Short mmCIF file of C-alpha atoms in Angstrom, two decimals:
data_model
loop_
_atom_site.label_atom_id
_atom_site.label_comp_id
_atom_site.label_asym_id
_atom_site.label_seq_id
_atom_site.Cartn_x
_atom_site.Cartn_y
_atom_site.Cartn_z
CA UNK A 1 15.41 110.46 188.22
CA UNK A 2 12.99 113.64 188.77
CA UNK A 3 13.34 113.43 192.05
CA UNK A 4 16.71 113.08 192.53
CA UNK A 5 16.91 116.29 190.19
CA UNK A 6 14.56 118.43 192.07
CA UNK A 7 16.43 117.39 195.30
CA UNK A 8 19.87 118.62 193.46
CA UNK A 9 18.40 121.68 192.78
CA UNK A 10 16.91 122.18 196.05
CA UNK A 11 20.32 121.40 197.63
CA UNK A 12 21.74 123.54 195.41
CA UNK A 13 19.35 126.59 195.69
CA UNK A 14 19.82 125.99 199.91
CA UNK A 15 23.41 126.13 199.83
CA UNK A 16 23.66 129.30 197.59
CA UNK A 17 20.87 131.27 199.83
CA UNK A 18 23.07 130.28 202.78
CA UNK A 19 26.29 131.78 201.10
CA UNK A 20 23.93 134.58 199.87
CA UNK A 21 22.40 135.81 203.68
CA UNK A 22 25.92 135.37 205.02
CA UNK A 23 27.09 137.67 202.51
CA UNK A 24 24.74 140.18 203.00
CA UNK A 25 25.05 140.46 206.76
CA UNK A 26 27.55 142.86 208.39
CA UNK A 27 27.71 141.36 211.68
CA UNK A 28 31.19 141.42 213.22
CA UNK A 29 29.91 138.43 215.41
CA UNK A 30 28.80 136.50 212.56
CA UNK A 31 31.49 134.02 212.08
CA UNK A 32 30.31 132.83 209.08
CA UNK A 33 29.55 136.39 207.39
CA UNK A 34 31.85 137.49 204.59
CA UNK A 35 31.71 140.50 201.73
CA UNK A 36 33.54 140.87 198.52
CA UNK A 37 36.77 143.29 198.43
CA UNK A 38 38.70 144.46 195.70
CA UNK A 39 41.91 141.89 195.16
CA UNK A 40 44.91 143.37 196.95
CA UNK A 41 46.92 142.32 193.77
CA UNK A 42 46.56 144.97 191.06
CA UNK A 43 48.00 143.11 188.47
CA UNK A 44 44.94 140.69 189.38
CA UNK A 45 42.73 140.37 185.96
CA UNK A 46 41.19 137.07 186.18
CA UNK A 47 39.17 137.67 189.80
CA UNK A 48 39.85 141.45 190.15
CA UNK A 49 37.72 141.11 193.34
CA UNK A 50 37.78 138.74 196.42
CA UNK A 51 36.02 137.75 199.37
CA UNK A 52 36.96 138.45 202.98
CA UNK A 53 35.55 136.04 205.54
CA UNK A 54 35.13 137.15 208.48
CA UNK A 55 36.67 133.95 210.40
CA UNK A 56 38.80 130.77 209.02
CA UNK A 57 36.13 128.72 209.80
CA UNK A 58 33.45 130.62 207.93
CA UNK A 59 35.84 130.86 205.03
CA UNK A 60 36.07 126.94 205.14
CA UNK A 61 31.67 126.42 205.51
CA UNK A 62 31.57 128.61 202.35
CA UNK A 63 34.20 127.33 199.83
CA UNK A 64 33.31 123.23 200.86
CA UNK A 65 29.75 124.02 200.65
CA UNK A 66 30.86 125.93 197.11
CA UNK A 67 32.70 122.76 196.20
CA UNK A 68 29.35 120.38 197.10
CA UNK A 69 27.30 122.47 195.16
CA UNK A 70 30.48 121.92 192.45
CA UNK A 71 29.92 118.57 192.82
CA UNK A 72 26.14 118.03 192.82
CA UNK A 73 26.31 119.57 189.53
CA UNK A 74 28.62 117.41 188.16
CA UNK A 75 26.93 114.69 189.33
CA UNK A 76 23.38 115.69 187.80
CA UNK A 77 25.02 116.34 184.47
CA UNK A 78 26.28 113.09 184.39
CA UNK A 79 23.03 112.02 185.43
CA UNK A 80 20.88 113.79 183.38
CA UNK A 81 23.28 114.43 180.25
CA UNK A 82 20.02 113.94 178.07
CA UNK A 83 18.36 116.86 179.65
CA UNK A 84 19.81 120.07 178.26
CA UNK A 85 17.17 122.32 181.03
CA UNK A 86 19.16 120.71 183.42
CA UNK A 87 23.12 121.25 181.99
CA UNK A 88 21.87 125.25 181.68
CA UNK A 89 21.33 125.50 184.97
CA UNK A 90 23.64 123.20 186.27
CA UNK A 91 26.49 125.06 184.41
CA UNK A 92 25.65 128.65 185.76
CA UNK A 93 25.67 126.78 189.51
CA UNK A 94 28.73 125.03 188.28
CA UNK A 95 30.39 128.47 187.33
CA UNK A 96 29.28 130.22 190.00
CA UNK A 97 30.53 127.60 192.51
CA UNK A 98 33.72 127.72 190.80
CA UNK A 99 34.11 131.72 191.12
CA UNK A 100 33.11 131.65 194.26
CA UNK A 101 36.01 129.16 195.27
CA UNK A 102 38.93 131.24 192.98
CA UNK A 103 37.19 134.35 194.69
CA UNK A 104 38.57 133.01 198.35
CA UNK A 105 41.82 132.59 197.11
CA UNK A 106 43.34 135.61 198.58
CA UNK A 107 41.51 135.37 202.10
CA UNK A 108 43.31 131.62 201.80
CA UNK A 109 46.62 132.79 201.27
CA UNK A 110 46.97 135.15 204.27
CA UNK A 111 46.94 131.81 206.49
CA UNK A 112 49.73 129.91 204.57
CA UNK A 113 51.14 127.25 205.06
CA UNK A 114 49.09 125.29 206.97
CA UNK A 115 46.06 127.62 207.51
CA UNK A 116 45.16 127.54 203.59
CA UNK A 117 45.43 123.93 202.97
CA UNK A 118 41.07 123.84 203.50
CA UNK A 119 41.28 125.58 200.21
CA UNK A 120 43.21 122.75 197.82
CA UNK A 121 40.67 120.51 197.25
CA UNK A 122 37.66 122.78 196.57
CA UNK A 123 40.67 124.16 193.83
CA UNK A 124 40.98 120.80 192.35
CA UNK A 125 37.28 120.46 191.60
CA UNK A 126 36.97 123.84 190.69
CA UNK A 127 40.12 122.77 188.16
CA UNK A 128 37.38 119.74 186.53
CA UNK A 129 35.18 122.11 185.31
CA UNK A 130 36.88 125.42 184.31
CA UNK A 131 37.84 126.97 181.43
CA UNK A 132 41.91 126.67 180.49
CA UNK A 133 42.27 130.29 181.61
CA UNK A 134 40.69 129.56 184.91
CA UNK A 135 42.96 126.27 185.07
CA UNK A 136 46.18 128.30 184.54
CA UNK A 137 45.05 130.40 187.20
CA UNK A 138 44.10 127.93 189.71
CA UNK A 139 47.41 125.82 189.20
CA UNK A 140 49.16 129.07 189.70
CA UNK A 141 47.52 129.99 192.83
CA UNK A 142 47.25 126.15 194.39
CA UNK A 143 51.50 126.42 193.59
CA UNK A 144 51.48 129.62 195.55
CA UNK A 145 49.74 128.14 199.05
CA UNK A 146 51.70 124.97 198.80
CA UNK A 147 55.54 126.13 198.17
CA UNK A 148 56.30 126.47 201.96
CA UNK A 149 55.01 122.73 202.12
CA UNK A 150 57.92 122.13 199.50
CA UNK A 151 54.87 120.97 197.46
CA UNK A 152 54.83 121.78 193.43
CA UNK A 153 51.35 120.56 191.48
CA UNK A 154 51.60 120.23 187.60
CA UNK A 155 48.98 119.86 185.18
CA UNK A 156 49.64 116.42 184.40
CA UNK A 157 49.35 116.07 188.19
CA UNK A 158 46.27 118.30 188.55
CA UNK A 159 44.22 116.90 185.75
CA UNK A 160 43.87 112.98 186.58
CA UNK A 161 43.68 113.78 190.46
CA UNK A 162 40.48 116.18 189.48
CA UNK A 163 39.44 113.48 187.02
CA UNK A 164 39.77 110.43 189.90
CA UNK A 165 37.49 113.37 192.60
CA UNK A 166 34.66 114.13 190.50
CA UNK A 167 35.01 112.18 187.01
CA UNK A 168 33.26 109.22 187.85
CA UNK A 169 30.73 110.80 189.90
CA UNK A 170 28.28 110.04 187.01
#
């Protein structure tokens, strides 16, 4: 079980400094480089800021490797629920994964409909492990890239389709 932790948190360490150097590069040939912008929605109180990537397909490495890193640490929690060092970190990865995936929301929307559909199911795991504000955001926003699709998610929808992704992980 030791191992498989350490290797969690080494996956999870690799994927954030990935996300981290792409951020911090401000090459306009870097298709994977992004950088965080104020939200273009000034009514916008729950993620007041966003991230711009600079290509679809960098915006789609960073929020599915945000949603594996979601994932590993919902996996290691239900792994290692006896280990309270390992929930504490897990949760700030967990959270910050999360952000991070609400955070590319806007960047997301811009391609609608079809362009922003890489974005629903890193919203559905994000919608496992968030607080009930975050949740009313997210089912707001996943509503908003889906209505041209003549799609409409409810909670009682949301909830057991997040539950059947990443509750039995453990």
């Amino acid at each position: 079980m030791d191992q498989g932790a350490e290797y969690a948190k080494s996956l999870q360490h690799g994927l954030a400094s990935l996300s981290a150097g792409a951020q911090e590069q401000h090459d306009p040939k870097n298709e994977f480089a992004f950088e965080l912008v104020p939200s273009q929605h000034i009514d916008e109180l729950t993620f007041p800021t966003t991230f711009h990537f600079q290509t679809p397909e960098g915006a789609i490495f960073h929020t599915w490797s945000w949603t594996a890193s979601l994932i590993i640490g919902v996996c290691m929690t239900s792994l290692c629920h006896k280990d309270d060092q390992w929930q504490e970190l897990d949760s700030s990865a967990t959270d910050s994964a999360t952000q991070n995936i609400c955070m590319s929301y806007e960047y997301a929307a811009n391609l609608k409909p079809l362009g922003a559909q890489f974005l629903q199911l890193p919203l559905i795991c994000a919608f496992f492990v968030c607080c009930e504000e975050v949740k009313n955001w997210i089912l707001r926003k996943i509503n908003l890239l889906v209505s041209e699709l003549h799609i409409y998610y409810t909670r009682e929808f949301l909830e057991p389709m997040a539950a059947s992704i990443l509750g039995n992980l453990g």
